[in-house]
PDB file of C-alpha atoms in Angstrom:
ATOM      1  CA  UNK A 204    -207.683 174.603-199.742  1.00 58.00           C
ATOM      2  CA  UNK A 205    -204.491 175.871-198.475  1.00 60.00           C
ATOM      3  CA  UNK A 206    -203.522 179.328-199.736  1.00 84.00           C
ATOM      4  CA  UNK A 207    -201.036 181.945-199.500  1.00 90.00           C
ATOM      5  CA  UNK A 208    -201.095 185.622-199.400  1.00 92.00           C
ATOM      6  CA  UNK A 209    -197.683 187.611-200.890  1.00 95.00           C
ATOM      7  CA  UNK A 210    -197.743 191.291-202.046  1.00 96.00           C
ATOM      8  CA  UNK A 211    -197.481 191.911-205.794  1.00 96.00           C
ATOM      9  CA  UNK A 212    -194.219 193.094-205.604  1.00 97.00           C
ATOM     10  CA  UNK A 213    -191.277 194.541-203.851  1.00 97.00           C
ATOM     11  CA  UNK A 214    -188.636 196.683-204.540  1.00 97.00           C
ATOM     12  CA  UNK A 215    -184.665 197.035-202.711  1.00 96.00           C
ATOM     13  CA  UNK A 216    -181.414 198.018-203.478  1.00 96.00           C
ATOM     14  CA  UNK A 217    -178.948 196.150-204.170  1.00 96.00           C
ATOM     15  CA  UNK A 218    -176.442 194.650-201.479  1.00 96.00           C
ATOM     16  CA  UNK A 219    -179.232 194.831-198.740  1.00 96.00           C
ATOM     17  CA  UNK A 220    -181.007 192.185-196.997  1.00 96.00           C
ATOM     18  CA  UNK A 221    -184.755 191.494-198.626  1.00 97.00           C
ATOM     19  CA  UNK A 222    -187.601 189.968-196.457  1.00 98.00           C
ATOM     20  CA  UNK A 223    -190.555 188.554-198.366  1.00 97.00           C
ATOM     21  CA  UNK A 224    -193.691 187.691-196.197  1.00 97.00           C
ATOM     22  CA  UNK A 225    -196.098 185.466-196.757  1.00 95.00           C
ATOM     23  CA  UNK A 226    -199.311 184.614-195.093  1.00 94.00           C
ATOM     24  CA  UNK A 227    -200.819 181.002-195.032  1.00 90.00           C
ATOM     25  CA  UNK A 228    -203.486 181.118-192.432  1.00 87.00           C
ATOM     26  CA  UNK A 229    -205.343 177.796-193.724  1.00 84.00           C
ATOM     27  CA  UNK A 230    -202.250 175.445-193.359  1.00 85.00           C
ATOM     28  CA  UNK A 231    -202.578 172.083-191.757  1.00 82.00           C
ATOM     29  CA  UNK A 232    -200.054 170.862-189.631  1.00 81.00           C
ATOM     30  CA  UNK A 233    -198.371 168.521-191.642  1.00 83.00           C
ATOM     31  CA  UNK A 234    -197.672 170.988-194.896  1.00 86.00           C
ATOM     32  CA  UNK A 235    -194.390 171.970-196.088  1.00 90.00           C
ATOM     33  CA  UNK A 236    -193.897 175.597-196.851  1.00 92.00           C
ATOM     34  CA  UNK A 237    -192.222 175.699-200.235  1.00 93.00           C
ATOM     35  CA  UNK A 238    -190.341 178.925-201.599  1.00 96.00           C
ATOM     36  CA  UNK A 239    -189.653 178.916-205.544  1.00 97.00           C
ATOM     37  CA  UNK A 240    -188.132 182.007-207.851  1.00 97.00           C
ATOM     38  CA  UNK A 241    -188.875 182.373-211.713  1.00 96.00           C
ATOM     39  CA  UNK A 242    -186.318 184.402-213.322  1.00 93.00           C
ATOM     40  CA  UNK A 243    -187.374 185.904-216.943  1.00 89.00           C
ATOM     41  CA  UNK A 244    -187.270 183.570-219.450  1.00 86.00           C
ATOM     42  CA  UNK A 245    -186.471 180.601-217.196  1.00 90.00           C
ATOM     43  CA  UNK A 246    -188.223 177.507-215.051  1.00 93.00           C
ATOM     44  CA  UNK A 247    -189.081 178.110-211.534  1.00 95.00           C
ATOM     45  CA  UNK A 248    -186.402 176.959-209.133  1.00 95.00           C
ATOM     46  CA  UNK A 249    -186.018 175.634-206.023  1.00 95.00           C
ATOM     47  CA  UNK A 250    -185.622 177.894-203.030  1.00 97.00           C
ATOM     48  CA  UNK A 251    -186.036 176.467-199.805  1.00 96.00           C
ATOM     49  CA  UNK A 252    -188.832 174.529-197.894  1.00 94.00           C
ATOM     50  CA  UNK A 253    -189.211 173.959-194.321  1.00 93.00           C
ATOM     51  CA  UNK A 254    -192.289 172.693-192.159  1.00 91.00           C
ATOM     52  CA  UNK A 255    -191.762 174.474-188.176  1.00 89.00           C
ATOM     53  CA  UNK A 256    -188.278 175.206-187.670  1.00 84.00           C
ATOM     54  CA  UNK A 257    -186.251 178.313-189.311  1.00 91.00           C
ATOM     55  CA  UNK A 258    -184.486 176.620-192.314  1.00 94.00           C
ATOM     56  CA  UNK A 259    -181.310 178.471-193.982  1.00 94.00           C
ATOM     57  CA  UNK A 260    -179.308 177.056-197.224  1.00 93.00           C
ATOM     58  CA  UNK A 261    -177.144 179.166-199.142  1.00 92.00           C
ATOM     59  CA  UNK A 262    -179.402 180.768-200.806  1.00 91.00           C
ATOM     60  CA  UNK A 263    -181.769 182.107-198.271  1.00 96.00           C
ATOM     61  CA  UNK A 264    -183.611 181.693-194.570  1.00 97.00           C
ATOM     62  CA  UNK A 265    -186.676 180.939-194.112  1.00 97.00           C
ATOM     63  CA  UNK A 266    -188.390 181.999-190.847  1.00 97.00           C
ATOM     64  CA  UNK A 267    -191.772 180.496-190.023  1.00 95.00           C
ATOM     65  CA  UNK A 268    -193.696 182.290-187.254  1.00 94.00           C
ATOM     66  CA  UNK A 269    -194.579 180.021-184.280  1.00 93.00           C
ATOM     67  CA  UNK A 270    -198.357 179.379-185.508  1.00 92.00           C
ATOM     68  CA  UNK A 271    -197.179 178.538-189.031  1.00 92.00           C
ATOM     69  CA  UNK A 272    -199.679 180.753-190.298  1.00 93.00           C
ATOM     70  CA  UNK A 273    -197.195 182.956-192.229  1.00 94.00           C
ATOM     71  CA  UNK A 274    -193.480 182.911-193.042  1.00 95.00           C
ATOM     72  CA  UNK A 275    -190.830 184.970-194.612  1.00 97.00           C
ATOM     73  CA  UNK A 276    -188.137 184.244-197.039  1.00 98.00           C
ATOM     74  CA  UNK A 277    -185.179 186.505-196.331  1.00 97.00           C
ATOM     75  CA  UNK A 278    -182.394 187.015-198.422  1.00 97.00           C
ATOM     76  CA  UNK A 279    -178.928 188.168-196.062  1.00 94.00           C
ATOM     77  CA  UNK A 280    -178.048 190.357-199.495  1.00 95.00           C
ATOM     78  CA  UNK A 281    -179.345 191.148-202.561  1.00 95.00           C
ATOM     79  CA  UNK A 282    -177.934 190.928-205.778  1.00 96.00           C
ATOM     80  CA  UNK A 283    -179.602 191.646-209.094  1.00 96.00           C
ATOM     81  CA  UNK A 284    -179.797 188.376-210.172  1.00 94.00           C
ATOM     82  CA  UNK A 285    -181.917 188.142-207.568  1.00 96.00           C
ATOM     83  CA  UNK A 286    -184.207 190.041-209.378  1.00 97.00           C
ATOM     84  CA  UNK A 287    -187.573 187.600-209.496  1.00 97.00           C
ATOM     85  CA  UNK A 288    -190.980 186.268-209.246  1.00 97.00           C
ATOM     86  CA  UNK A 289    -191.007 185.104-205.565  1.00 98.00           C
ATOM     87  CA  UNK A 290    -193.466 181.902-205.622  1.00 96.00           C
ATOM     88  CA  UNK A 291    -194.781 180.756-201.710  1.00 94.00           C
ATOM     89  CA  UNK A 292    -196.348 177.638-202.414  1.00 91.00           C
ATOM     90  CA  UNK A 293    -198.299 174.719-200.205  1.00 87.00           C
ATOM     91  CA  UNK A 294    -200.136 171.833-201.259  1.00 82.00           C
ATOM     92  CA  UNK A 295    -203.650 173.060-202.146  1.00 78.00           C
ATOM     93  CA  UNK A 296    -205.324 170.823-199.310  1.00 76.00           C
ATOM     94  CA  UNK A 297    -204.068 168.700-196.491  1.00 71.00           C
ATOM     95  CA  UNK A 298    -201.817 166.004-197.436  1.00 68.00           C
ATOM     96  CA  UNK A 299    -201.898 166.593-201.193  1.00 74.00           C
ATOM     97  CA  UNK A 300    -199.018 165.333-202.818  1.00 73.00           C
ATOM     98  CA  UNK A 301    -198.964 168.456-205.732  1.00 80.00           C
ATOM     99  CA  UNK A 302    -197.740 171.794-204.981  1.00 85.00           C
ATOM    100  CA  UNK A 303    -199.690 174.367-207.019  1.00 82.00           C
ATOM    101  CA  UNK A 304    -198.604 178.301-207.761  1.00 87.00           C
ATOM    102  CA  UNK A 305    -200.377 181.274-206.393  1.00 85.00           C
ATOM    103  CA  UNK A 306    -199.065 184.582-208.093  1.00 88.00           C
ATOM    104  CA  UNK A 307    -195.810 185.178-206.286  1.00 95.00           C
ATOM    105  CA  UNK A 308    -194.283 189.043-205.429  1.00 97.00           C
ATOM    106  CA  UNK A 309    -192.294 190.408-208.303  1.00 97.00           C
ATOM    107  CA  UNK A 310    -189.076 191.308-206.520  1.00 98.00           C
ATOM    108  CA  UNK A 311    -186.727 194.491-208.009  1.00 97.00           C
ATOM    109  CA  UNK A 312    -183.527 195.192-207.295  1.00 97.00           C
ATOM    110  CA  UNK A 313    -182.506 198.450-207.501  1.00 96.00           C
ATOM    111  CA  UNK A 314    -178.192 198.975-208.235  1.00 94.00           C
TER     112      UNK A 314
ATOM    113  CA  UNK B 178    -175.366 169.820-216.121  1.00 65.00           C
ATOM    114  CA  UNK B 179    -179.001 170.015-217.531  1.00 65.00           C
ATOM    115  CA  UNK B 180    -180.780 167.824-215.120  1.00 93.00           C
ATOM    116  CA  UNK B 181    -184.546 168.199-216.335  1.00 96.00           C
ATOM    117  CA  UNK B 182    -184.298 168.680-220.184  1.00 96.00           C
ATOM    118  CA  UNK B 183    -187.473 169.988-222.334  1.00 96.00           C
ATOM    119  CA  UNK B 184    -187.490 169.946-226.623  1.00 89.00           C
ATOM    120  CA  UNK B 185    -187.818 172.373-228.363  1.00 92.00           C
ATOM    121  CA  UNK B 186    -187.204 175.212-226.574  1.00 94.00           C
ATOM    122  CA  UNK B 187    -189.729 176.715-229.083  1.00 96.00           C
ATOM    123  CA  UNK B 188    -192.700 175.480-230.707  1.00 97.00           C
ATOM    124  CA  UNK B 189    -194.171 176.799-233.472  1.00 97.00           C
ATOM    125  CA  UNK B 190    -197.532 175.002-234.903  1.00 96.00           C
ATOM    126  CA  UNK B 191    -200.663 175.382-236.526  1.00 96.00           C
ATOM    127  CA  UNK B 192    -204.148 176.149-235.045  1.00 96.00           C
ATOM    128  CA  UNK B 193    -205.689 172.526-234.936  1.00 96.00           C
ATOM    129  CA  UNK B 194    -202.277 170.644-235.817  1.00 97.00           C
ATOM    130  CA  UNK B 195    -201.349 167.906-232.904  1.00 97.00           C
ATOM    131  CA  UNK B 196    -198.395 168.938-231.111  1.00 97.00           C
ATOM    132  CA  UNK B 197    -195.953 167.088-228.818  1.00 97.00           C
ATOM    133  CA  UNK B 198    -193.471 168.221-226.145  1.00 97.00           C
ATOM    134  CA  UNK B 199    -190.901 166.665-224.625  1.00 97.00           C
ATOM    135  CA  UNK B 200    -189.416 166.482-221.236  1.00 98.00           C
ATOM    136  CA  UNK B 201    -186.153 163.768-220.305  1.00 97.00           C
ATOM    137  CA  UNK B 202    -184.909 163.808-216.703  1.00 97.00           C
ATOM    138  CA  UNK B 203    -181.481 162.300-215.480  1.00 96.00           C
ATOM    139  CA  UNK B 204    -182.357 162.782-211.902  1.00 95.00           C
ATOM    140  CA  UNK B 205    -184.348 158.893-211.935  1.00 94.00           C
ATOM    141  CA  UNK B 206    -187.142 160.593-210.321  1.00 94.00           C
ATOM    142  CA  UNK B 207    -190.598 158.881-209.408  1.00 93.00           C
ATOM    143  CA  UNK B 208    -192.575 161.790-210.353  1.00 93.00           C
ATOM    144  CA  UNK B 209    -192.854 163.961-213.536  1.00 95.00           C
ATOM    145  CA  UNK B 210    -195.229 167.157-213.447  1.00 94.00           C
ATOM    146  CA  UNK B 211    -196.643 169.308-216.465  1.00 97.00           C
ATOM    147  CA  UNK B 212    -197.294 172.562-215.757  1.00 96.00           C
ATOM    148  CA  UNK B 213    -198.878 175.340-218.504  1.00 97.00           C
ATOM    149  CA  UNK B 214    -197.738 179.217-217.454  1.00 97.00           C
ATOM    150  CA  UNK B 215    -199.888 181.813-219.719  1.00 96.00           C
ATOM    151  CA  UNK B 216    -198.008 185.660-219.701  1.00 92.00           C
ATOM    152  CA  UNK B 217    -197.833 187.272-216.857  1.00 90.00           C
ATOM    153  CA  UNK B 218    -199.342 184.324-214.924  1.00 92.00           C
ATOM    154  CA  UNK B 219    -198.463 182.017-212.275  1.00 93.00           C
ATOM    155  CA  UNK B 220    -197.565 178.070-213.559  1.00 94.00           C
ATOM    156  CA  UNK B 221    -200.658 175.874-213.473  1.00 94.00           C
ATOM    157  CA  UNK B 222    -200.340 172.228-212.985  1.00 93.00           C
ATOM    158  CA  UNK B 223    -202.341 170.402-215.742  1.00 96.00           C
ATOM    159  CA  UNK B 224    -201.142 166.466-214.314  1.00 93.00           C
ATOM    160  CA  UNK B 225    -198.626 164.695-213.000  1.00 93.00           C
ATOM    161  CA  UNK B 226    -197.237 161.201-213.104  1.00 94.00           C
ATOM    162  CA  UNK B 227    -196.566 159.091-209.983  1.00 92.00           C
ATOM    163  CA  UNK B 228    -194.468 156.169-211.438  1.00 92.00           C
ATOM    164  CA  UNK B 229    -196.765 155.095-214.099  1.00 93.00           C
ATOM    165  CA  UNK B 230    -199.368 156.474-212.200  1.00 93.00           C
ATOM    166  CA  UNK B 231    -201.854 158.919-214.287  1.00 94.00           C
ATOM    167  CA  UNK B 232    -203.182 162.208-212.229  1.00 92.00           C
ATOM    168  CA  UNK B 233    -204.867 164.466-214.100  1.00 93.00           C
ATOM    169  CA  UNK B 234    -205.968 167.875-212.746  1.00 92.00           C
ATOM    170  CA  UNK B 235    -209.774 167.930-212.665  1.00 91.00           C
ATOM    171  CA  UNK B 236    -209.679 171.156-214.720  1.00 92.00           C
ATOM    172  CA  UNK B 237    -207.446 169.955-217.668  1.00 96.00           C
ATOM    173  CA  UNK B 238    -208.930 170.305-221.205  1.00 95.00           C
ATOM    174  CA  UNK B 239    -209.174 167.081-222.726  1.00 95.00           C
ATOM    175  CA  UNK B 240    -207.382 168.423-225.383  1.00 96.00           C
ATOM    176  CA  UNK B 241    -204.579 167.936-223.231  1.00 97.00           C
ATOM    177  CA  UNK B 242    -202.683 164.117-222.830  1.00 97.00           C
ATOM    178  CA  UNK B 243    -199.526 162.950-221.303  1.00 97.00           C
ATOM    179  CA  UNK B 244    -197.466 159.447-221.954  1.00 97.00           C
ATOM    180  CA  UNK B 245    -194.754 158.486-219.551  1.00 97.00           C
ATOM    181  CA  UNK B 246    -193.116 155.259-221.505  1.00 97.00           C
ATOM    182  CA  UNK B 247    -190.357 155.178-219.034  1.00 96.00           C
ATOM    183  CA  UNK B 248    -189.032 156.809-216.118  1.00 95.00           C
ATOM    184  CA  UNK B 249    -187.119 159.051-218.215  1.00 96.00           C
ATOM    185  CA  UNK B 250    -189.388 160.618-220.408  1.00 97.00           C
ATOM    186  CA  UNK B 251    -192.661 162.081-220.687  1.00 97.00           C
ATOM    187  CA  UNK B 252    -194.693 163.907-223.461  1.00 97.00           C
ATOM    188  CA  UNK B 253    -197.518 166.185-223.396  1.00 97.00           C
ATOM    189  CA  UNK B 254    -199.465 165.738-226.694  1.00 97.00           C
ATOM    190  CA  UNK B 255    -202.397 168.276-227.353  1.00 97.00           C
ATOM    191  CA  UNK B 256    -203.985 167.360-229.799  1.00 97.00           C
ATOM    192  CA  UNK B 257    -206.030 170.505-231.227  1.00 97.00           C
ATOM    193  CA  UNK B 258    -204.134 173.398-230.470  1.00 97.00           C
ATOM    194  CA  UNK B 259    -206.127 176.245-229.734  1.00 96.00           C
ATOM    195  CA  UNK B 260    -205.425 180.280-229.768  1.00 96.00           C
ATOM    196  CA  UNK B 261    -205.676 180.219-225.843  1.00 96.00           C
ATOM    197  CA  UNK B 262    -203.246 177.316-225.755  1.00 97.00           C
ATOM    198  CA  UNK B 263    -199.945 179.627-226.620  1.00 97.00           C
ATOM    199  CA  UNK B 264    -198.006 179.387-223.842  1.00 97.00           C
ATOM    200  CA  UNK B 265    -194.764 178.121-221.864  1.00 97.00           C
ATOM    201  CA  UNK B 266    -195.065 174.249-221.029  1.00 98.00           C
ATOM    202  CA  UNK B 267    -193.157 173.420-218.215  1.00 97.00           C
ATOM    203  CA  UNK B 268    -192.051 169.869-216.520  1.00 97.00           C
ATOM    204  CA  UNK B 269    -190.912 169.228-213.327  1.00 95.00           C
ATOM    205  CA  UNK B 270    -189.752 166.152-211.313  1.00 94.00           C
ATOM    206  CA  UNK B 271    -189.585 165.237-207.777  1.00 92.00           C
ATOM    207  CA  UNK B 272    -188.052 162.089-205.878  1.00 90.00           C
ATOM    208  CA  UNK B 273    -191.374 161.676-204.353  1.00 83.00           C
ATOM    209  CA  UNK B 274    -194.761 162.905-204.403  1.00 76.00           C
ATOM    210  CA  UNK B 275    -194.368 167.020-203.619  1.00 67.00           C
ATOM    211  CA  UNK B 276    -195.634 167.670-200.992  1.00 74.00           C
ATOM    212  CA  UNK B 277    -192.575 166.823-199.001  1.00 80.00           C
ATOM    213  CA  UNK B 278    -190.009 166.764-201.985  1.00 85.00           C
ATOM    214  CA  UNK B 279    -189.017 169.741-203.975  1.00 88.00           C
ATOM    215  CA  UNK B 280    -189.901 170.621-207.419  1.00 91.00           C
ATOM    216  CA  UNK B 281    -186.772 170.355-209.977  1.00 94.00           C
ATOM    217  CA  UNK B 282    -187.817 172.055-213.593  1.00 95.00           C
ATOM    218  CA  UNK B 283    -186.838 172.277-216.855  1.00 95.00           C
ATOM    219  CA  UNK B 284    -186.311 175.328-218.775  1.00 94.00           C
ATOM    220  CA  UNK B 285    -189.774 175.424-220.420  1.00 96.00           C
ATOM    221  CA  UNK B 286    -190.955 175.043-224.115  1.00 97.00           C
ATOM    222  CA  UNK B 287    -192.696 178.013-225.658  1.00 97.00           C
ATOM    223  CA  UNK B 288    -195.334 177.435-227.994  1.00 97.00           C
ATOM    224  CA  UNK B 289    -196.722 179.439-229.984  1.00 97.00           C
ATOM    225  CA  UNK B 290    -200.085 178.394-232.193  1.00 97.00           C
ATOM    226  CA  UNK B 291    -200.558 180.216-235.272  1.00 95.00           C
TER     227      UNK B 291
END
């Protein structure tokens, strides 16, 4: 199975850019890499998702190394409502058509 | 505007007493998802549908069914609520099977099991 590797959490201040790795060593060529947040009290949402090439939206970047073995999800400047649970996510085996959660990095930003 | 909508936004029910939850989507999306997240724990996927297509999670409880009647709803009926089953329910749609799409999610239904 396909799995990722984040720290627990992470801490920054506020206004400054955040980069949030994540390794994925087991991931087969054709898997997206998926980014999600979970604010308190709330659904996960949507990030951003890419499968070889950098990927930016206006919420973040993601940059995925060369091998596709890990990635990061930057964010150009933090804001506390920023402040999350940082999901990287890939289908649990080659090809599956599910995406299922490891525990994500608990982000804090500090004013 | 709401997009994936869950009801109630809490749940309040007995231990043994079948519950129901709720999930509508306006998004006409081929695939609904239910996923159970325990305190301090990452979402778990207990089944999805594809269409009317069933796909249950090999580790779901039996205590645990879904109905999709139409593309716009689905339920999640458990029907013997346990202790360990107090949690936030969420759903979750996608255009197409996720492992290319993304993930759009409701706002979750807490239940609580008394």
């Amino acid at each position: 199975d396909a799995k990722t590797t984040q720290p627990n959490s992470m801490e920054s201040n506020e206004e400054e850019p955040v980069h949030l790795p994540c390794n994925h060593s087991t991931i087969s060529g054709t898997d997206y890499i998926h980014w999600y947040r979970q604010l308190p009290s709330q659904g996960p949402e949507y990030v951003i998702h890419g499968l070889t090439s950098n990927v930016n939206n206006r919420m973040a970047s993601l940059a995925i190394a060369e091998d596709r073995k890990s990635s990061t999800l930057i964010l150009h400047r933090a804001t506390l409502r920023d402040a999350a649970v940082y999901y990287c996510i890939l289908p649990p085996s080659p090809g599956a058509q599910k995406l299922v959660f490891g525990q994500g990095t608990r982000l804090t930003i500090n004013p | 505007d709401a997009m994936v909508i869950q009801n109630p936004r809490y749940q309040v029910t007995q231990f043994g007493k079948p519950v129901t939850l709720s999930c509508s989507q306006t998004l006409n999306h081929n695939v609904m998802y239910w996923y159970q997240q325990k305190s301090s724990q990452a979402p778990k996927l207990l089944f999805h549908y594809y269409d009317k297509d069933f796909n249950n999670e090999a580790d779901t409880p039996d205590n645990f069914q879904s109905r999709r009647p139409n593309t716009s709803f689905c339920f999640l009926d458990i029907r013997s609520p346990g202790l360990g089953d107090a949690a936030m329910y969420l759903c979750a749609t996608s255009r197409d099977r996720a492992g290319y799409e993304k993930l759009f999610f409701g706002s979750g239904t807490q239940l609580s099991v008394l």
